[in-house]
Structures are given as structure tokens and as C-alpha cells.
Amino acid sequence: MTFTQYLKEKREALGISQNKFAKMINITQSYFNSIERGEVKNPPSEEVLYRIADSLNLTPEEKEHMLYLAAIERTPKIIVDRIEKLKSELKENIKNSAKYISEASDNAIPLFERISAGLGAFTDNDIEDYIMLPGLDNSNENIFAVNVVGDSMEPTIKDGSIIICKKTLDVKSGEIGAFFVDEQAYVKRLKITKNYVALVSDNPNYSPIYIGPGENLSVVGKVIKVLSDI
């Protein structure tokens, strides 16, 4: 998805017209229309980008993603293509290394790339690496690890930590686990009351995610260990 596609999708999701949104971020409608159509040579300035992010009510993770898309549009195609090639080569090397480690040890724990909104499903293609931890027996393949992106569970789980999870459906109220709500993945604290079920962040700056009627909540596993600053 390009920056312009992302901007249009988020604006339309809020039901805000182009004219109204241009006024919200203090630029002319014609300039905003050009931005959204991808007709300007460069994306808007950093100051305007921050105003866009605030007006779209983006989460910190969504804001970071939008700024990344804007930066990519500023980068010459030859550099972007080279970066993508290097990333592809690196990922292939990691997969080969991971495969070797997996075959070398039955206790290797698969490390998945990330857990964050919009991840989709955990598949073998999402495995970034394999790790070994003394005292953890993974011979039954019921243990997995995931990189955590974002600060919603701080101070308990820092941004950039690795969580070690046990595959189980038995996550009790008050415990931290890895969950899917429809196709979005989260690491949160489960809260169950007589009136509602919610996924709660330890960081008070984040609102609970209430599970409404028709939403599909599934448990991936329970967090049994957090690795930080490694």
C-alpha cells in the first residue's frame, strides 16, 4: 500500500470529506487533493504529516507506518529496489539458518516476526528465527516466541521484547496471552467479568479492546516468559 492509498483509506474510514480534512490540517483543499491523488512531487512536510496523523487519530504504530510510507515515496526507486533486494536476501539467509537450527535441535523455539494489529495468522512463513532457552523443553512443539512491537504493555513488556508463549486455550482472566480478534493479533491481558470480555493493556494510555457481538476472539497461547534488552 502506498502513502496516498493509506491516507485516503484512513480518511474515508472516518467519513471526513477532502475539504473538511484539508481545513483540519490547515492546508488548501487543492493541495490536499493533489497529495491524495499522488500528483505532488514529494509527500508533505514532516509538520503536515504529523498534523495528518493527529487528525486521523492514528495509534503510535499506525503513525509510524504512515511516516514510513511517506519516506518511501521520497526515496528514489533504484534505492528502494536495492533495499528490497537486500531484505529478501537477508530473509532467505535467516530462513536457511532457522531451518538448520530446527533440524539440529528438537528443542528449538520458533521466533515469529512480530505480534501487532493486522498481523494475520501465524504460519511457517512468518518464522524469523529459532532460539534456544535452557530449561524449556519444546520437543512437543508447544512453545513459540514472538517479537513485540509497540508500548501498549509497558512496563510489563517493553517495546522490542520477545515473549515466550505456550500454546494453550486456557488463559485465565488477569493473565497475559497472545490473541486474535478476527484477523488482528495482540499481546494483551485478558479480563473477563459478568458484563464483558476485554483485552487490556498494562499501559494506561491505551483503551481496552472490548470483544463485541459477532467478533471472533481466539487464544493463541499464554505468555510464560518475557525477554527484554537482549
Tab-separated table of C-alpha atoms in Angstrom:
chain	number	residue	atom	x	y	z
A	1	MET	CA	0.000	0.000	0.000
A	2	THR	CA	1.275	3.453	-0.895
A	3	PHE	CA	1.168	6.552	1.290
A	4	THR	CA	-1.630	8.102	-0.792
A	5	GLN	CA	-3.724	4.910	-0.637
A	6	TYR	CA	-3.205	4.702	3.124
A	7	LEU	CA	-4.200	8.351	3.609
A	8	LYS	CA	-7.366	8.035	1.535
A	9	GLU	CA	-8.405	4.780	3.210
A	10	LYS	CA	-7.982	6.195	6.733
A	11	ARG	CA	-9.749	9.482	5.878
A	12	GLU	CA	-12.724	7.741	4.260
A	13	ALA	CA	-12.971	5.343	7.213
A	14	LEU	CA	-13.611	8.405	9.416
A	15	GLY	CA	-16.218	9.728	6.984
A	16	ILE	CA	-14.418	13.060	6.528
A	17	SER	CA	-14.562	14.908	3.197
A	18	GLN	CA	-11.406	16.127	1.477
A	19	ASN	CA	-12.427	19.762	2.006
A	20	LYS	CA	-13.068	19.295	5.728
A	21	PHE	CA	-9.867	17.322	6.250
A	22	ALA	CA	-7.784	19.972	4.445
A	23	LYS	CA	-9.177	22.574	6.848
A	24	MET	CA	-8.400	20.310	9.834
A	25	ILE	CA	-4.698	20.141	8.879
A	26	ASN	CA	-4.550	23.780	7.794
A	27	ILE	CA	-3.720	23.386	4.096
A	28	THR	CA	-5.687	24.229	0.947
A	29	GLN	CA	-8.138	21.721	-0.473
A	30	SER	CA	-6.405	21.756	-3.879
A	31	TYR	CA	-3.056	20.898	-2.253
A	32	PHE	CA	-4.625	18.114	-0.193
A	33	ASN	CA	-6.394	16.717	-3.276
A	34	SER	CA	-3.027	16.658	-5.066
A	35	ILE	CA	-1.432	14.838	-2.129
A	36	GLU	CA	-4.170	12.206	-2.006
A	37	ARG	CA	-4.049	11.668	-5.780
A	38	GLY	CA	-0.273	11.331	-5.687
A	39	GLU	CA	0.217	14.284	-8.004
A	40	VAL	CA	2.767	16.168	-5.905
A	41	LYS	CA	6.451	15.502	-6.465
A	42	ASN	CA	7.108	14.803	-2.779
A	43	PRO	CA	4.849	13.910	0.153
A	44	PRO	CA	4.025	16.794	2.508
A	45	SER	CA	6.468	18.169	5.061
A	46	GLU	CA	7.035	16.422	8.379
A	47	GLU	CA	4.959	19.083	10.147
A	48	VAL	CA	1.977	18.443	7.868
A	49	LEU	CA	2.448	14.681	8.196
A	50	TYR	CA	2.194	14.951	11.981
A	51	ARG	CA	-0.980	17.038	11.645
A	52	ILE	CA	-2.392	14.384	9.301
A	53	ALA	CA	-1.575	11.609	11.788
A	54	ASP	CA	-3.220	13.512	14.659
A	55	SER	CA	-6.356	14.284	12.609
A	56	LEU	CA	-6.662	10.627	11.554
A	57	ASN	CA	-6.455	9.546	15.228
A	58	LEU	CA	-3.690	7.076	14.380
A	59	THR	CA	-2.183	4.815	17.027
A	60	PRO	CA	1.599	5.120	17.557
A	61	GLU	CA	2.114	2.009	15.406
A	62	GLU	CA	-0.135	3.339	12.618
A	63	LYS	CA	1.580	6.731	12.747
A	64	GLU	CA	4.995	5.084	12.391
A	65	HIS	CA	3.722	3.052	9.435
A	66	MET	CA	2.313	6.153	7.703
A	67	LEU	CA	5.598	8.055	8.138
A	68	TYR	CA	7.445	5.036	6.707
A	69	LEU	CA	5.196	5.012	3.621
A	70	ALA	CA	5.768	8.748	3.153
A	71	ALA	CA	9.538	8.292	3.445
A	72	ILE	CA	9.472	5.506	0.844
A	73	GLU	CA	7.766	7.852	-1.637
A	74	ARG	CA	10.613	10.335	-1.151
A	75	THR	CA	13.244	7.664	-1.833
A	76	PRO	CA	14.424	7.120	-5.441
A	77	LYS	CA	13.138	3.853	-6.914
A	78	ILE	CA	16.614	2.479	-7.548
A	79	ILE	CA	17.395	2.723	-3.821
A	80	VAL	CA	14.037	1.217	-2.806
A	81	ASP	CA	14.594	-1.712	-5.185
A	82	ARG	CA	18.080	-2.275	-3.748
A	83	ILE	CA	16.768	-2.205	-0.178
A	84	GLU	CA	14.026	-4.700	-1.054
A	85	LYS	CA	16.582	-6.987	-2.685
A	86	LEU	CA	18.817	-6.869	0.392
A	87	LYS	CA	15.822	-7.529	2.670
A	88	SER	CA	14.833	-10.510	0.526
A	89	GLU	CA	18.369	-11.905	0.646
A	90	LEU	CA	18.543	-11.377	4.416
A	91	LYS	CA	15.183	-13.075	4.969
A	92	GLU	CA	16.285	-16.033	2.840
A	93	ASN	CA	19.514	-16.342	4.848
A	94	ILE	CA	17.543	-16.214	8.087
A	95	LYS	CA	15.176	-18.919	6.838
A	96	ASN	CA	18.092	-21.141	5.861
A	97	SER	CA	19.739	-20.603	9.247
A	98	ALA	CA	16.449	-21.223	11.035
A	99	LYS	CA	15.928	-24.439	9.107
A	100	TYR	CA	19.422	-25.633	10.024
A	101	ILE	CA	18.901	-24.871	13.715
A	102	SER	CA	15.498	-26.524	13.697
A	103	GLU	CA	16.894	-29.692	12.214
A	104	ALA	CA	19.831	-29.601	14.623
A	105	SER	CA	17.712	-29.470	17.748
A	106	ASP	CA	14.241	-30.696	18.620
A	107	ASN	CA	14.081	-28.056	21.347
A	108	ALA	CA	14.491	-25.051	19.042
A	109	ILE	CA	11.759	-22.478	19.660
A	110	PRO	CA	10.350	-20.747	16.551
A	111	LEU	CA	10.559	-16.948	16.730
A	112	PHE	CA	7.779	-15.248	14.797
A	113	GLU	CA	8.394	-11.886	13.191
A	114	ARG	CA	6.002	-9.726	15.202
A	115	ILE	CA	2.734	-9.507	17.078
A	116	SER	CA	0.719	-6.387	16.411
A	117	ALA	CA	-2.574	-5.327	14.901
A	118	GLY	CA	-3.034	-6.596	11.371
A	119	LEU	CA	-0.555	-9.447	11.604
A	120	GLY	CA	-2.884	-12.032	10.110
A	121	ALA	CA	-2.125	-15.637	11.036
A	122	PHE	CA	0.949	-17.313	12.458
A	123	THR	CA	2.345	-19.515	9.678
A	124	ASP	CA	5.708	-21.118	8.984
A	125	ASN	CA	6.396	-18.299	6.531
A	126	ASP	CA	6.303	-15.819	9.421
A	127	ILE	CA	9.118	-17.566	11.316
A	128	GLU	CA	12.049	-15.176	11.575
A	129	ASP	CA	14.482	-17.337	13.511
A	130	TYR	CA	14.809	-20.124	16.068
A	131	ILE	CA	16.064	-19.614	19.607
A	132	MET	CA	17.223	-21.913	22.389
A	133	LEU	CA	16.412	-21.327	26.048
A	134	PRO	CA	17.835	-23.504	28.839
A	135	GLY	CA	15.150	-25.280	30.825
A	136	LEU	CA	12.434	-25.011	28.172
A	137	ASP	CA	11.544	-28.301	26.522
A	138	ASN	CA	9.944	-27.764	23.131
A	139	SER	CA	10.058	-31.362	21.972
A	140	ASN	CA	6.250	-31.333	21.677
A	141	GLU	CA	6.370	-28.081	19.674
A	142	ASN	CA	4.041	-26.320	22.117
A	143	ILE	CA	6.312	-23.330	22.768
A	144	PHE	CA	6.793	-20.348	20.461
A	145	ALA	CA	8.311	-16.860	20.656
A	146	VAL	CA	7.190	-13.569	19.127
A	147	ASN	CA	8.785	-10.138	18.726
A	148	VAL	CA	6.627	-7.484	20.394
A	149	VAL	CA	6.154	-4.180	18.575
A	150	GLY	CA	4.685	-1.221	20.474
A	151	ASP	CA	4.498	0.032	24.054
A	152	SER	CA	0.915	-0.906	24.938
A	153	MET	CA	2.050	-3.497	27.509
A	154	GLU	CA	4.765	-1.408	29.174
A	155	PRO	CA	6.120	-1.523	31.808
A	156	THR	CA	5.402	-5.271	31.929
A	157	ILE	CA	6.514	-5.947	28.356
A	158	LYS	CA	8.790	-3.364	26.731
A	159	ASP	CA	8.693	-2.427	23.075
A	160	GLY	CA	11.166	-4.716	21.276
A	161	SER	CA	10.888	-7.535	23.818
A	162	ILE	CA	10.470	-11.171	22.914
A	163	ILE	CA	7.622	-13.056	24.559
A	164	ILE	CA	7.750	-16.806	25.097
A	165	CYS	CA	4.306	-18.368	24.815
A	166	LYS	CA	2.834	-21.780	25.474
A	167	LYS	CA	0.176	-22.968	23.065
A	168	THR	CA	-2.959	-23.335	25.153
A	169	LEU	CA	-6.598	-22.278	25.186
A	170	ASP	CA	-6.510	-21.989	28.981
A	171	VAL	CA	-5.756	-18.320	29.600
A	172	LYS	CA	-7.497	-17.092	32.738
A	173	SER	CA	-8.765	-13.605	33.495
A	174	GLY	CA	-5.840	-11.433	34.560
A	175	GLU	CA	-3.232	-13.439	32.626
A	176	ILE	CA	-1.295	-12.194	29.594
A	177	GLY	CA	-1.631	-14.050	26.336
A	178	ALA	CA	-1.417	-13.846	22.563
A	179	PHE	CA	-4.839	-13.446	20.977
A	180	PHE	CA	-6.565	-12.986	17.667
A	181	VAL	CA	-9.613	-10.758	17.289
A	182	ASP	CA	-10.842	-11.693	13.841
A	183	GLU	CA	-7.605	-11.301	11.806
A	184	GLN	CA	-5.751	-8.956	14.147
A	185	ALA	CA	-3.189	-10.272	16.617
A	186	TYR	CA	-2.491	-8.817	20.037
A	187	VAL	CA	-0.499	-9.489	23.179
A	188	LYS	CA	-2.745	-8.279	25.995
A	189	ARG	CA	-4.043	-9.080	29.453
A	190	LEU	CA	-7.366	-10.941	29.366
A	191	LYS	CA	-10.163	-9.532	31.502
A	192	ILE	CA	-13.426	-11.416	31.959
A	193	THR	CA	-16.341	-10.053	34.013
A	194	LYS	CA	-20.047	-10.800	34.198
A	195	ASN	CA	-20.687	-7.880	31.845
A	196	TYR	CA	-17.908	-8.015	29.286
A	197	VAL	CA	-14.766	-9.626	27.903
A	198	ALA	CA	-11.838	-7.361	27.029
A	199	LEU	CA	-8.171	-7.364	26.116
A	200	VAL	CA	-6.464	-4.842	28.390
A	201	SER	CA	-3.149	-3.012	28.012
A	202	ASP	CA	-0.874	-2.511	31.029
A	203	ASN	CA	-0.027	0.932	29.623
A	204	PRO	CA	-2.871	3.202	30.836
A	205	ASN	CA	-2.571	5.334	27.685
A	206	TYR	CA	-4.290	2.565	25.707
A	207	SER	CA	-8.007	1.837	25.944
A	208	PRO	CA	-9.262	-1.736	26.465
A	209	ILE	CA	-10.323	-3.713	23.412
A	210	TYR	CA	-13.839	-4.890	24.169
A	211	ILE	CA	-14.996	-8.022	22.398
A	212	GLY	CA	-18.351	-7.209	20.873
A	213	PRO	CA	-21.096	-9.447	19.459
A	214	GLY	CA	-20.007	-11.218	16.306
A	215	GLU	CA	-16.291	-10.663	16.924
A	216	ASN	CA	-14.193	-13.802	16.909
A	217	LEU	CA	-11.775	-13.952	19.852
A	218	SER	CA	-9.323	-16.852	19.772
A	219	VAL	CA	-6.468	-17.692	22.116
A	220	VAL	CA	-3.087	-18.431	20.539
A	221	GLY	CA	-1.139	-19.012	23.735
A	222	LYS	CA	-0.250	-17.857	27.237
A	223	VAL	CA	2.833	-15.701	27.890
A	224	ILE	CA	5.154	-17.631	30.187
A	225	LYS	CA	8.350	-15.563	29.881
A	226	VAL	CA	9.467	-12.126	28.682
A	227	LEU	CA	12.938	-11.488	27.282
A	228	SER	CA	13.961	-7.823	27.358
A	229	ASP	CA	17.161	-5.970	26.454
A	230	ILE	CA	18.748	-8.882	24.586
